[in-house]
XYZ file of C-alpha atoms in Angstrom:
231
model
C 141.133 -58.309 141.226
C 144.450 -57.882 142.874
C 145.037 -59.914 146.123
C 145.785 -56.807 148.125
C 142.451 -55.258 147.619
C 140.263 -55.304 150.828
C 136.500 -54.139 150.378
C 134.420 -53.313 153.527
C 130.808 -52.770 153.082
C 129.209 -50.746 155.792
C 125.982 -48.696 156.519
C 122.790 -48.729 158.485
C 120.587 -51.734 159.186
C 118.589 -53.226 156.292
C 120.503 -51.415 153.392
C 121.769 -54.676 151.541
C 125.211 -55.064 153.018
C 125.109 -58.912 153.444
C 123.237 -59.341 150.088
C 125.942 -57.326 148.267
C 128.752 -59.039 150.161
C 127.399 -62.424 149.243
C 127.156 -61.454 145.552
C 130.731 -60.059 145.496
C 132.189 -63.058 147.421
C 130.559 -65.412 144.612
C 131.888 -63.230 141.725
C 135.364 -63.235 143.254
C 135.467 -66.871 144.355
C 136.196 -65.981 148.010
C 136.172 -68.728 150.584
C 136.958 -69.310 154.206
C 138.867 -66.346 155.903
C 138.911 -64.314 152.785
C 135.268 -63.338 153.305
C 134.340 -62.127 156.785
C 130.462 -62.384 157.268
C 128.629 -60.480 159.921
C 130.635 -60.498 163.130
C 128.358 -58.478 165.416
C 125.498 -60.873 165.544
C 127.862 -63.798 166.568
C 129.405 -61.661 169.359
C 126.192 -60.520 170.585
C 124.725 -63.945 170.799
C 127.800 -65.271 172.536
C 127.562 -62.652 175.139
C 123.998 -63.352 175.689
C 122.731 -59.835 174.649
C 120.264 -58.526 172.196
C 119.191 -55.420 170.286
C 118.160 -53.866 173.632
C 121.878 -53.726 174.731
C 123.142 -51.817 171.804
C 124.104 -48.840 174.075
C 126.686 -51.191 176.124
C 130.029 -49.660 175.258
C 131.661 -53.112 176.270
C 129.430 -54.874 173.724
C 130.580 -52.384 171.030
C 134.198 -52.975 172.195
C 133.859 -56.662 171.774
C 132.453 -56.379 168.454
C 135.359 -54.198 167.366
C 137.975 -56.394 168.668
C 136.384 -59.357 166.906
C 136.485 -57.378 163.638
C 140.237 -56.381 164.117
C 140.960 -60.012 165.033
C 140.004 -61.010 161.573
C 141.891 -58.114 160.067
C 145.114 -59.231 161.930
C 144.850 -62.437 160.137
C 145.854 -60.829 156.766
C 143.738 -62.953 154.607
C 140.599 -60.826 154.373
C 139.618 -59.453 150.980
C 136.024 -58.755 151.738
C 134.152 -57.821 154.878
C 130.577 -57.440 155.816
C 130.817 -54.504 158.055
C 134.004 -53.329 159.845
C 135.579 -52.233 163.144
C 134.060 -48.677 162.233
C 130.547 -49.904 162.880
C 130.887 -50.184 166.815
C 132.229 -46.712 166.912
C 129.123 -45.453 164.946
C 126.579 -47.297 167.349
C 128.612 -46.276 170.515
C 128.125 -42.625 169.402
C 124.570 -43.054 168.128
C 123.464 -44.483 171.687
C 125.518 -41.792 173.674
C 123.404 -39.774 176.160
C 125.153 -36.435 175.437
C 127.497 -34.927 173.031
C 130.248 -35.165 175.758
C 129.309 -38.854 176.352
C 129.554 -39.548 172.561
C 133.074 -38.091 172.375
C 134.156 -40.063 175.241
C 132.747 -43.225 173.804
C 134.283 -42.455 170.525
C 137.631 -41.781 171.896
C 137.521 -44.988 173.960
C 137.147 -47.214 171.085
C 139.487 -45.192 168.689
C 142.101 -45.138 171.032
C 142.692 -48.909 171.340
C 145.908 -49.928 170.314
C 144.301 -52.708 168.169
C 142.312 -50.020 166.182
C 145.219 -47.789 165.865
C 147.224 -50.547 164.358
C 144.330 -51.413 161.789
C 143.692 -47.775 160.908
C 146.324 -47.429 158.107
C 144.940 -50.751 156.526
C 141.446 -49.188 156.473
C 142.901 -46.042 154.920
C 144.333 -48.106 152.143
C 141.127 -50.285 151.587
C 138.040 -49.625 149.733
C 134.854 -48.841 151.875
C 131.462 -48.791 150.394
C 128.829 -47.123 152.439
C 125.234 -48.171 151.730
C 122.541 -45.689 152.308
C 118.898 -46.343 153.257
C 116.296 -47.480 150.836
C 112.918 -47.025 152.428
C 111.397 -50.083 151.004
C 114.005 -52.531 152.133
C 113.780 -51.509 155.920
C 112.756 -54.581 157.712
C 112.622 -55.224 161.474
C 113.755 -58.745 162.167
C 113.769 -58.275 165.987
C 117.574 -58.202 165.793
C 118.788 -55.270 163.693
C 118.339 -51.748 164.822
C 115.875 -49.877 162.666
C 114.119 -46.640 162.754
C 117.050 -44.015 162.845
C 118.841 -44.983 159.538
C 119.506 -41.460 158.596
C 121.012 -40.443 161.867
C 123.110 -43.565 161.772
C 124.151 -42.671 158.116
C 125.386 -39.255 159.058
C 127.616 -40.845 161.896
C 129.133 -42.986 159.487
C 129.889 -40.243 157.139
C 131.372 -38.114 160.035
C 133.564 -40.947 161.435
C 134.940 -42.128 158.023
C 135.796 -38.513 157.146
C 137.281 -37.844 160.591
C 139.539 -40.996 160.324
C 140.713 -40.191 156.846
C 138.941 -43.266 155.201
C 137.863 -42.543 151.621
C 134.439 -44.165 150.774
C 131.876 -44.399 147.808
C 128.091 -44.451 148.738
C 125.358 -46.427 147.170
C 121.805 -45.820 147.646
C 118.349 -45.813 146.109
C 119.646 -44.687 142.688
C 121.399 -48.060 142.318
C 118.971 -50.847 143.572
C 119.749 -53.677 141.246
C 122.093 -56.215 142.902
C 123.983 -56.862 139.720
C 124.470 -53.235 138.969
C 125.781 -52.753 142.483
C 128.120 -55.602 142.173
C 129.560 -54.510 138.900
C 129.980 -50.958 140.185
C 131.960 -52.238 143.177
C 134.103 -54.509 141.031
C 134.775 -51.613 138.692
C 135.983 -49.275 141.408
C 138.491 -51.869 142.697
C 139.690 -52.417 139.065
C 140.032 -48.683 138.530
C 141.878 -48.173 141.733
C 144.545 -50.619 140.881
C 144.933 -50.414 136.934
C 144.177 -46.852 135.758
C 146.855 -44.189 135.234
C 146.382 -40.747 136.629
C 146.106 -37.472 134.676
C 147.024 -34.727 137.095
C 145.599 -31.063 136.971
C 149.127 -29.782 136.209
C 149.308 -31.871 132.991
C 151.585 -34.553 134.283
C 150.618 -38.211 133.732
C 151.705 -40.835 136.391
C 151.074 -44.506 136.949
C 150.255 -44.934 140.762
C 149.932 -48.458 142.653
C 146.593 -48.965 144.204
C 147.786 -47.751 147.923
C 149.196 -44.578 146.540
C 146.146 -43.743 144.345
C 143.882 -44.077 147.292
C 145.715 -40.981 148.954
C 145.386 -39.016 145.810
C 141.677 -39.082 145.313
C 139.310 -36.316 146.513
C 135.715 -35.572 145.473
C 135.042 -32.988 142.772
C 132.240 -30.458 142.704
C 129.863 -32.887 141.044
C 128.394 -35.365 143.494
C 131.820 -36.107 144.978
C 133.361 -39.458 146.008
C 131.040 -39.879 149.104
C 127.766 -39.365 147.054
C 128.645 -41.692 144.139
C 130.004 -38.831 141.930
C 133.251 -38.818 140.079
C 136.546 -38.413 141.692
C 139.659 -36.585 140.575
C 143.394 -36.666 141.682
C 144.499 -34.613 144.759
C 147.899 -33.081 144.388
C 149.630 -31.868 147.641
């Protein structure tokens, strides 16, 4: 896989993010700062907070900035979660639609996030959806509202122009998930593009990401096929 490829694995709690990331890191031989493990847990513990404080905007801001600090180092190839996650949980814990919008803008408008957004749009985001049998309350993760949180993830990724693929209960095998993600990364970098107008072009990885949109069968966001978007 090309050194430029960045993979972000996101989604509600207990969907297998860390398990998938560990498998990907092992297959890719990633070490040190190339593989960013869960940031939120360390930040929350450092602040002396816990699950009950999930609604604190300052906590979500601290988590976001910690993620973005890793991104600025420029060596990350795989990340367990992202700076998108704090936005999702800030919205989820809002007291009203107006509060949700205010909290969303407070995080999205941060200069550090705006600087990272182009990188996110040129990266590969994998959104894991809930598998009922996997939901576990370990006293730290937020559990019980997975589908609501999933819906916010979908909305935010779409609003920010970040393409993503989803993996859920239809693909439970870790080896299958790992191979699927690696195949996506390979496809994005190496495959030529046949356009609907009959032309054939070879696009680099960053350009290709801008040309993909979901088709009528499943779509990129639901694990379906993708086809080129011609402006």
